PDB file of N, CA, C and O in Angstrom:
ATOM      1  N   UNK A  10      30.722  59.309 -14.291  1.00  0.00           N
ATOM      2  CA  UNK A  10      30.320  57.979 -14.668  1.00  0.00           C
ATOM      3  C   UNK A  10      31.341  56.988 -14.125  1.00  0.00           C
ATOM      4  O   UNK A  10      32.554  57.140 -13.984  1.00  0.00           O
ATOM      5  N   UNK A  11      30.675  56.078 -13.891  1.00  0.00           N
ATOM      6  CA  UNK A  11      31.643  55.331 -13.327  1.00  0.00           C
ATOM      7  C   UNK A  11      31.788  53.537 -13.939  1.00  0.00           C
ATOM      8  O   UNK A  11      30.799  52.813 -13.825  1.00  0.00           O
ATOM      9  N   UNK A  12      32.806  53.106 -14.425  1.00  0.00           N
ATOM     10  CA  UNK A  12      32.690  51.879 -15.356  1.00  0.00           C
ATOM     11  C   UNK A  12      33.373  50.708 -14.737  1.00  0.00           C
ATOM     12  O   UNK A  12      34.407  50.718 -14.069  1.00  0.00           O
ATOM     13  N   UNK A  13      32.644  49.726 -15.061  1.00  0.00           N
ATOM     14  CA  UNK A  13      32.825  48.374 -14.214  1.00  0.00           C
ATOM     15  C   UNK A  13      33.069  47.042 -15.457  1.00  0.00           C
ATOM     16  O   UNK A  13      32.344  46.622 -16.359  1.00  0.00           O
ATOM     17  N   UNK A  14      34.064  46.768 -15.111  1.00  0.00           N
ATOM     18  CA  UNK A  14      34.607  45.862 -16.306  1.00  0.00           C
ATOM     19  C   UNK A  14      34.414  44.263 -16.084  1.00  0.00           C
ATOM     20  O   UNK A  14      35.489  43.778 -15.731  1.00  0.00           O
ATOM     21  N   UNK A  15      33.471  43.376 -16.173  1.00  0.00           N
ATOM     22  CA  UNK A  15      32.902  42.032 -15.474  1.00  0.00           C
ATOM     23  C   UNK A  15      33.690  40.739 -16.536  1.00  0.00           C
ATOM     24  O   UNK A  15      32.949  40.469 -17.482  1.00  0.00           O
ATOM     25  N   UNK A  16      34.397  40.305 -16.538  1.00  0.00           N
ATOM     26  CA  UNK A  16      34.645  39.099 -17.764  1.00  0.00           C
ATOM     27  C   UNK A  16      34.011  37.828 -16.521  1.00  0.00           C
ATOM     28  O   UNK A  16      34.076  37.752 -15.295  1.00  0.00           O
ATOM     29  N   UNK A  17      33.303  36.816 -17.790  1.00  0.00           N
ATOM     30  CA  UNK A  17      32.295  35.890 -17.905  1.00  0.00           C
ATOM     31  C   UNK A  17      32.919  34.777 -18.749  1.00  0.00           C
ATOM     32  O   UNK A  17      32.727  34.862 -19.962  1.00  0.00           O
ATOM     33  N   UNK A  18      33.666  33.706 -18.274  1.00  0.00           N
ATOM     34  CA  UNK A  18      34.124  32.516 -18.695  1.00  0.00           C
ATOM     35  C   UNK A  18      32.567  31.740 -19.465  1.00  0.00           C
ATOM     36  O   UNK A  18      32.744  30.931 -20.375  1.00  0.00           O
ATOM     37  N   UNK A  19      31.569  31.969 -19.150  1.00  0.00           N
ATOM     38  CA  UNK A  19      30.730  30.603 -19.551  1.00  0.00           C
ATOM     39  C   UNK A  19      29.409  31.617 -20.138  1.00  0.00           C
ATOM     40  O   UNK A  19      28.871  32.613 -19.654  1.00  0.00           O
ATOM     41  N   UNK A  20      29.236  31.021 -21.118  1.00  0.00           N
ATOM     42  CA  UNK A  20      28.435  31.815 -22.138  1.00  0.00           C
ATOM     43  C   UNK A  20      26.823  31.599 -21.734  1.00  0.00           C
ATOM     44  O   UNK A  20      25.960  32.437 -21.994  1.00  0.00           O
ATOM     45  N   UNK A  21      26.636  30.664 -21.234  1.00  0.00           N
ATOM     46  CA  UNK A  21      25.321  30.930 -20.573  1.00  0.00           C
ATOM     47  C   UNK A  21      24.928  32.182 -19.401  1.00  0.00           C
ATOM     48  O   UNK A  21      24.004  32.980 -19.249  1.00  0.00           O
ATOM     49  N   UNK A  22      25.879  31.926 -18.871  1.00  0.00           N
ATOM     50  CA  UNK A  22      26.024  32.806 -17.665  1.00  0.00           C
ATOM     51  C   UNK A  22      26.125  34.933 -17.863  1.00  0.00           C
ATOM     52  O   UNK A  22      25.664  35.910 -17.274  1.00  0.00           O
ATOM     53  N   UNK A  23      27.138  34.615 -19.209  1.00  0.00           N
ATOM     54  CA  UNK A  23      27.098  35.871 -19.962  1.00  0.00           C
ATOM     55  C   UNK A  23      25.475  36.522 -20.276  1.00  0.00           C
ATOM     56  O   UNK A  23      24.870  37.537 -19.931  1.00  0.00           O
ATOM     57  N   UNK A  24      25.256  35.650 -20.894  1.00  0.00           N
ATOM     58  CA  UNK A  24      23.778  35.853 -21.650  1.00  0.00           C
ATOM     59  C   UNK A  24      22.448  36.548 -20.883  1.00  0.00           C
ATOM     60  O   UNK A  24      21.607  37.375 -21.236  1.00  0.00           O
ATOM     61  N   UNK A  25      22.758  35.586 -19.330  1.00  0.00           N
ATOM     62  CA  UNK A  25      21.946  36.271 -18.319  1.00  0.00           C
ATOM     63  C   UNK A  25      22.651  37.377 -17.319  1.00  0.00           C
ATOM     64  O   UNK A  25      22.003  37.985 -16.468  1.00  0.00           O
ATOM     65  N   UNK A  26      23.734  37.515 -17.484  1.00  0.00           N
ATOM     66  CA  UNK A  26      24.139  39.211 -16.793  1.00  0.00           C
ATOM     67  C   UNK A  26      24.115  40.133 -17.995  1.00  0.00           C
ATOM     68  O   UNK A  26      24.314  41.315 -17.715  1.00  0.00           O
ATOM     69  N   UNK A  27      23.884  39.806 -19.463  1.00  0.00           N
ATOM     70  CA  UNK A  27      23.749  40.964 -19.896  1.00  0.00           C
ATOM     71  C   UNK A  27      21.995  41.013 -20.132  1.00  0.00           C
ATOM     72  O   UNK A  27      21.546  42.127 -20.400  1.00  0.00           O
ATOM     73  N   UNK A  28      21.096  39.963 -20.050  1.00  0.00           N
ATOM     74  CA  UNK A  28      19.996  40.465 -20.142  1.00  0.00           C
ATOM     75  C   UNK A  28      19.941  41.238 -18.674  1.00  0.00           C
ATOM     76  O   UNK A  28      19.273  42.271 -18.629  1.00  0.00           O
ATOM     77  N   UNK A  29      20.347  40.965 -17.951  1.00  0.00           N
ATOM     78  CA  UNK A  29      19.686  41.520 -16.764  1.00  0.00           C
ATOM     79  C   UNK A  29      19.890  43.346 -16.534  1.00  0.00           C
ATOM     80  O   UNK A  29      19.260  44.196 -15.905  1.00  0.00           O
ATOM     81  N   UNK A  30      21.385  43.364 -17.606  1.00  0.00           N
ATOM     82  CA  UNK A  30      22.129  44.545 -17.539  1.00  0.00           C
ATOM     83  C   UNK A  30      21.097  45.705 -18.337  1.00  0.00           C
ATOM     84  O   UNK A  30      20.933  46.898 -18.080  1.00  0.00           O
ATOM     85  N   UNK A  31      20.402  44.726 -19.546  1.00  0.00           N
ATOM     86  CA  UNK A  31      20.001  45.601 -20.766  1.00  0.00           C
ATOM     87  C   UNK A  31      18.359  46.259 -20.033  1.00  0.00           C
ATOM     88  O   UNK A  31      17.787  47.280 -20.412  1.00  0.00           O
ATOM     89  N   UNK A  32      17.876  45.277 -18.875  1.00  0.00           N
ATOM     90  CA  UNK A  32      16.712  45.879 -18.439  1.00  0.00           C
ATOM     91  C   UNK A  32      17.050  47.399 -17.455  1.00  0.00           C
ATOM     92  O   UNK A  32      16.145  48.126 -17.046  1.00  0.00           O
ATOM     93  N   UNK A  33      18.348  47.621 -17.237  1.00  0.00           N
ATOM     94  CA  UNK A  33      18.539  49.025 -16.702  1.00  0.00           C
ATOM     95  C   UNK A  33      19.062  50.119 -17.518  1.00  0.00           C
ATOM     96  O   UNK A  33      19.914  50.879 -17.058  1.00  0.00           O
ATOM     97  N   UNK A  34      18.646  50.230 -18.591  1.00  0.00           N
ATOM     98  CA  UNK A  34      19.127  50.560 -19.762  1.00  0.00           C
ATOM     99  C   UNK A  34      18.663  52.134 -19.595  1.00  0.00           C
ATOM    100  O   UNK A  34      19.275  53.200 -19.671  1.00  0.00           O
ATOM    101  N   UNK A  35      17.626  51.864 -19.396  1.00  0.00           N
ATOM    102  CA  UNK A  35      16.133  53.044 -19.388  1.00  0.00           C
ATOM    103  C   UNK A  35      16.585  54.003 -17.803  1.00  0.00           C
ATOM    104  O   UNK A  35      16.142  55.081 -17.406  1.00  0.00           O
ATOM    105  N   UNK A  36      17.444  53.239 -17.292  1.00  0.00           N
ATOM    106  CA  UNK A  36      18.328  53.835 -15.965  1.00  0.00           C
ATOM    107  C   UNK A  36      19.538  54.501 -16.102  1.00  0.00           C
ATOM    108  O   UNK A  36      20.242  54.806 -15.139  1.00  0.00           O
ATOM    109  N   UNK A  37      19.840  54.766 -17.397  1.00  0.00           N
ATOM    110  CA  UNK A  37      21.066  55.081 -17.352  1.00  0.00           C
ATOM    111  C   UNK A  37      22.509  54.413 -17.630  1.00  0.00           C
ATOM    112  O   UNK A  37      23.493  55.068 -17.975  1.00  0.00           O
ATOM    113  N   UNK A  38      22.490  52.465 -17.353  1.00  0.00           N
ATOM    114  CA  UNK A  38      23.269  52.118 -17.981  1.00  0.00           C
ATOM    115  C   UNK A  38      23.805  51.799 -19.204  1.00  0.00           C
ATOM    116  O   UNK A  38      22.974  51.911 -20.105  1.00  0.00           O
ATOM    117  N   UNK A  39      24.930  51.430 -19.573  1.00  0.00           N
ATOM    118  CA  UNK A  39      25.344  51.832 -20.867  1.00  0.00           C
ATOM    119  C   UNK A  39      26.631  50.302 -20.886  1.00  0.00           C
ATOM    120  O   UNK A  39      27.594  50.062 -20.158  1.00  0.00           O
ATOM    121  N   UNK A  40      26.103  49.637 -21.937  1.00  0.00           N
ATOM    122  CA  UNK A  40      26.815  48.044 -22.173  1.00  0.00           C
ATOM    123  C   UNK A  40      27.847  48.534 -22.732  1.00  0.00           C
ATOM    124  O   UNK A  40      27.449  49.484 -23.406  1.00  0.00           O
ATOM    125  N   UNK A  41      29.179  48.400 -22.854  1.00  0.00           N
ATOM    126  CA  UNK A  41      29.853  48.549 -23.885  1.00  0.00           C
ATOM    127  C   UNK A  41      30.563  47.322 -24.181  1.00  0.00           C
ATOM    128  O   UNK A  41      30.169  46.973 -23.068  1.00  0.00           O
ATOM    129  N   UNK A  42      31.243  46.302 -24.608  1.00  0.00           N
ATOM    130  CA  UNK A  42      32.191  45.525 -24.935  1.00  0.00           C
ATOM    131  C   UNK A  42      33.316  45.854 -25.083  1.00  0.00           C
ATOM    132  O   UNK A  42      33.482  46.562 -26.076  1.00  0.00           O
ATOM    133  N   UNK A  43      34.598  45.542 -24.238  1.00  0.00           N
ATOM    134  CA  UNK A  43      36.038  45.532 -24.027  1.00  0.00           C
ATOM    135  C   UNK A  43      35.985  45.944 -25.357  1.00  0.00           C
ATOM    136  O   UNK A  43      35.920  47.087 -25.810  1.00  0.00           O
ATOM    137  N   UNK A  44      36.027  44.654 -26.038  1.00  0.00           N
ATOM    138  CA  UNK A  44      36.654  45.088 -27.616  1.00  0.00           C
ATOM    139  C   UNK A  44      36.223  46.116 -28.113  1.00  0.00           C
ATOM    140  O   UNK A  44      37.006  46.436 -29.007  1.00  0.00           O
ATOM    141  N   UNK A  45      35.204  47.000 -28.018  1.00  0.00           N
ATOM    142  CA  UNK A  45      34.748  48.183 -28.458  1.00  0.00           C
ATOM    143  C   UNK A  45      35.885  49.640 -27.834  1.00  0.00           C
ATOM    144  O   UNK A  45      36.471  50.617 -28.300  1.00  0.00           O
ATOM    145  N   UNK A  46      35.775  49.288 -27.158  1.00  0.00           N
ATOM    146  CA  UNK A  46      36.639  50.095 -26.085  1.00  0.00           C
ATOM    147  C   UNK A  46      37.949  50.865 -26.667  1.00  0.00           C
ATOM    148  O   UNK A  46      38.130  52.082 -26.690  1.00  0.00           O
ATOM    149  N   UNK A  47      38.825  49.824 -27.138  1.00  0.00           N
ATOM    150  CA  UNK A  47      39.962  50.979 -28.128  1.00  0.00           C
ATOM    151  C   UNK A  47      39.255  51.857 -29.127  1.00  0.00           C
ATOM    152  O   UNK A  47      39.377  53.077 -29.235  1.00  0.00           O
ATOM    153  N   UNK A  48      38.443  50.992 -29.892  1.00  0.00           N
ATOM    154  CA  UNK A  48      37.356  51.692 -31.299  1.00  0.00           C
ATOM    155  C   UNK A  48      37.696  52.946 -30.820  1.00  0.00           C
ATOM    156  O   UNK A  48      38.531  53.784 -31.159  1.00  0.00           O
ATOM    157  N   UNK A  49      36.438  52.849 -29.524  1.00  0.00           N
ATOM    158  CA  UNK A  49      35.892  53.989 -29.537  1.00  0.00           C
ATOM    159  C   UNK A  49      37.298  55.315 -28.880  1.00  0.00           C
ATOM    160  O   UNK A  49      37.395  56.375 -29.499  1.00  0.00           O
ATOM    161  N   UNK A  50      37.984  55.120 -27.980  1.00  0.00           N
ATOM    162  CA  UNK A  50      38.812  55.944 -27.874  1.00  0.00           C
ATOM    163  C   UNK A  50      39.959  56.044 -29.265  1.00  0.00           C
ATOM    164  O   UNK A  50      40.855  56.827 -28.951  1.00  0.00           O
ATOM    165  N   UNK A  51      40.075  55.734 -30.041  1.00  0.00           N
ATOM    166  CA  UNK A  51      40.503  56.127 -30.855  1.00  0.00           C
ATOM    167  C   UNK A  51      38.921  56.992 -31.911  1.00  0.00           C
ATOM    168  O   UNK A  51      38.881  57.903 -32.738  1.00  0.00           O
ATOM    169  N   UNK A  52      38.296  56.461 -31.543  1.00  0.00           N
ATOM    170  CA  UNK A  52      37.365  57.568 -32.664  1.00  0.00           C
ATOM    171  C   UNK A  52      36.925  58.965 -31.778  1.00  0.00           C
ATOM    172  O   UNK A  52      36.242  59.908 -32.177  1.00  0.00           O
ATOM    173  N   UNK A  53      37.574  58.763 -30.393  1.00  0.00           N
ATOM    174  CA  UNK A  53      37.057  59.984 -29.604  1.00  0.00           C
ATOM    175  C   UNK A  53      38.518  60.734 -30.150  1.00  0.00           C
ATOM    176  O   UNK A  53      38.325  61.870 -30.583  1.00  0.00           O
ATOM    177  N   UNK A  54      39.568  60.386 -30.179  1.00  0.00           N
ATOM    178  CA  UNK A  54      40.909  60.542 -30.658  1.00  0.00           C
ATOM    179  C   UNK A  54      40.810  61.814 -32.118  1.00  0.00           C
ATOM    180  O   UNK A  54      41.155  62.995 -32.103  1.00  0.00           O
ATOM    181  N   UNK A  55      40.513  61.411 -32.684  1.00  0.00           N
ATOM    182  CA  UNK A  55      39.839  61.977 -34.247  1.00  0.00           C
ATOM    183  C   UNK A  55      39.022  63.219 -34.286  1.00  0.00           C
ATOM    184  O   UNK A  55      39.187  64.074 -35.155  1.00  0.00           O
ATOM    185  N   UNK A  56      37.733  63.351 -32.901  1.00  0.00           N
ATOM    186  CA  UNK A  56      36.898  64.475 -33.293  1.00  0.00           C
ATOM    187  C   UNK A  56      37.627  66.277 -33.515  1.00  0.00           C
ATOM    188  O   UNK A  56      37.217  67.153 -34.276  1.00  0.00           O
ATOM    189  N   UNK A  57      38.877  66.332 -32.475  1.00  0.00           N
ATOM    190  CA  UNK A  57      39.519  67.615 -32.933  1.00  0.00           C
ATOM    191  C   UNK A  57      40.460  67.205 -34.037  1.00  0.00           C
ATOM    192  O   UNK A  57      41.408  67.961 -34.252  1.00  0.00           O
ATOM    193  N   UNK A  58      40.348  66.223 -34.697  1.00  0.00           N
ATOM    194  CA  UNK A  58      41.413  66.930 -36.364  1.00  0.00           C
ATOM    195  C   UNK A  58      40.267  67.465 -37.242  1.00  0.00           C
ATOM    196  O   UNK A  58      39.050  67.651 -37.262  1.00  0.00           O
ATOM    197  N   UNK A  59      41.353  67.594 -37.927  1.00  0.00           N
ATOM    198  CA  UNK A  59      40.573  68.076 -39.328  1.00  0.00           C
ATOM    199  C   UNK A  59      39.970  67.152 -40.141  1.00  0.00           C
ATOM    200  O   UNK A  59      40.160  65.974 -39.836  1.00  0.00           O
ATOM    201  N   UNK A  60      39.170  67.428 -41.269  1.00  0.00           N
ATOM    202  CA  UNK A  60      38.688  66.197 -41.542  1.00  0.00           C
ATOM    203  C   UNK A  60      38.275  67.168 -43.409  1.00  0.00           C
ATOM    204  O   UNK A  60      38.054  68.343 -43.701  1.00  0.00           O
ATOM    205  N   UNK A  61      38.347  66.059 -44.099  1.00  0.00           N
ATOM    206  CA  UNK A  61      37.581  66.287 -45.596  1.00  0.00           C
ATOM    207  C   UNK A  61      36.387  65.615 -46.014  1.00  0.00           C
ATOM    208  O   UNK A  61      35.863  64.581 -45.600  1.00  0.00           O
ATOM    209  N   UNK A  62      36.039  66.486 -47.000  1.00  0.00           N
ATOM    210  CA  UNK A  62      34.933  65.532 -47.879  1.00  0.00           C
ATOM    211  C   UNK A  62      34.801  64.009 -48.318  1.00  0.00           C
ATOM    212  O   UNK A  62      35.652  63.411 -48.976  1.00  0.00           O
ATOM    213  N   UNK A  63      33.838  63.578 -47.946  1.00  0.00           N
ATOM    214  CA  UNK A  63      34.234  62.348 -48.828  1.00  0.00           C
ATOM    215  C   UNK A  63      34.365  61.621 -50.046  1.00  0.00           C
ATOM    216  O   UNK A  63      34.729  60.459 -50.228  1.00  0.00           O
ATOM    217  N   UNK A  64      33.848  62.883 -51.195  1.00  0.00           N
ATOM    218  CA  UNK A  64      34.260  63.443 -52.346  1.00  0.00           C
ATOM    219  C   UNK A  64      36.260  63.373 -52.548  1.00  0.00           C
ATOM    220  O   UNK A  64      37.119  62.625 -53.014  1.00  0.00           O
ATOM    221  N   UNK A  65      36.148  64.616 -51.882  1.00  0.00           N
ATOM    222  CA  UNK A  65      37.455  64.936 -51.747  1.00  0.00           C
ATOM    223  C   UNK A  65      38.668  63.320 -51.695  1.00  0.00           C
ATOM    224  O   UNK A  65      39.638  62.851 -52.290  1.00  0.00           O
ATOM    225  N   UNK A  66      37.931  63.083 -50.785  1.00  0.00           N
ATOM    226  CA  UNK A  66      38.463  61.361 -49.947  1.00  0.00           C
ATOM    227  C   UNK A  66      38.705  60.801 -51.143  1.00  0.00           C
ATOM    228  O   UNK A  66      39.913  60.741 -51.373  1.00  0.00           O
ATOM    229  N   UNK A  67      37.890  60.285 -52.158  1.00  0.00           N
ATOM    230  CA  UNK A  67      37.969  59.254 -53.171  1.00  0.00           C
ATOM    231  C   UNK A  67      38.364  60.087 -54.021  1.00  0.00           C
ATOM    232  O   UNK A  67      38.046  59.296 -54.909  1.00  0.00           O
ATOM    233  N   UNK A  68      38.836  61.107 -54.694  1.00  0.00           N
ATOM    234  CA  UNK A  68      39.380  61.976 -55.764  1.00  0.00           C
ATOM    235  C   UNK A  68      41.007  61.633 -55.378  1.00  0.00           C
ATOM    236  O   UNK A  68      41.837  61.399 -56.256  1.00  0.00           O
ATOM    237  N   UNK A  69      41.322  61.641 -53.943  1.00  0.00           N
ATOM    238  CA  UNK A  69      42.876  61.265 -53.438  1.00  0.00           C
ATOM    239  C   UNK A  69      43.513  59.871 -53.146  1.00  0.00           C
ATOM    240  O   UNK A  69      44.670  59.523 -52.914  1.00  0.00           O
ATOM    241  N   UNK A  70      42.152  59.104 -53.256  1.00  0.00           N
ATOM    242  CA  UNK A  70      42.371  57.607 -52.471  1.00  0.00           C
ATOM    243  C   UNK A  70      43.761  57.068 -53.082  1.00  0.00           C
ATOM    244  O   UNK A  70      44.596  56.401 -52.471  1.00  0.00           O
ATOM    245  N   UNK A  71      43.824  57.472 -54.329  1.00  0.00           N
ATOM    246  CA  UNK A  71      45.094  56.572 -54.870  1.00  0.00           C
ATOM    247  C   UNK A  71      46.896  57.464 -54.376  1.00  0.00           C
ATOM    248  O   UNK A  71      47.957  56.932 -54.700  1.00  0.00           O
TER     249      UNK A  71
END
């Protein structure tokens, strides 16, 4: 995969490169937002630990 990072000073202009983006959707592309971008590598970060209940979770919260 290959990712292309576009910043857009003027919000009109935004509006129509991402409609244009969202009609190739059904092609394979994939929108993400910069700011999403740490999220998600930190939640890719997480899938090999360990993990508990969420029972468990609120029995320890304090």
């Amino acid at each position: 995969m290959q990712s292309i990072t576009i910043n857009i000073t003027n919000k009109n202009t935004q509006e129509k490169v991402i409609w244009s983006l969202n009609h190739l959707k059904e092609d394979g592309v994939e929108i993400v937002s910069q700011e999403d971008i740490g999220d998600l590598k930190l939640l890719a970060a997480t899938r090999n630990e360990a993990s508990i209940s969420f029972d468990e979770y609120l029995k320890n919260e304090h």
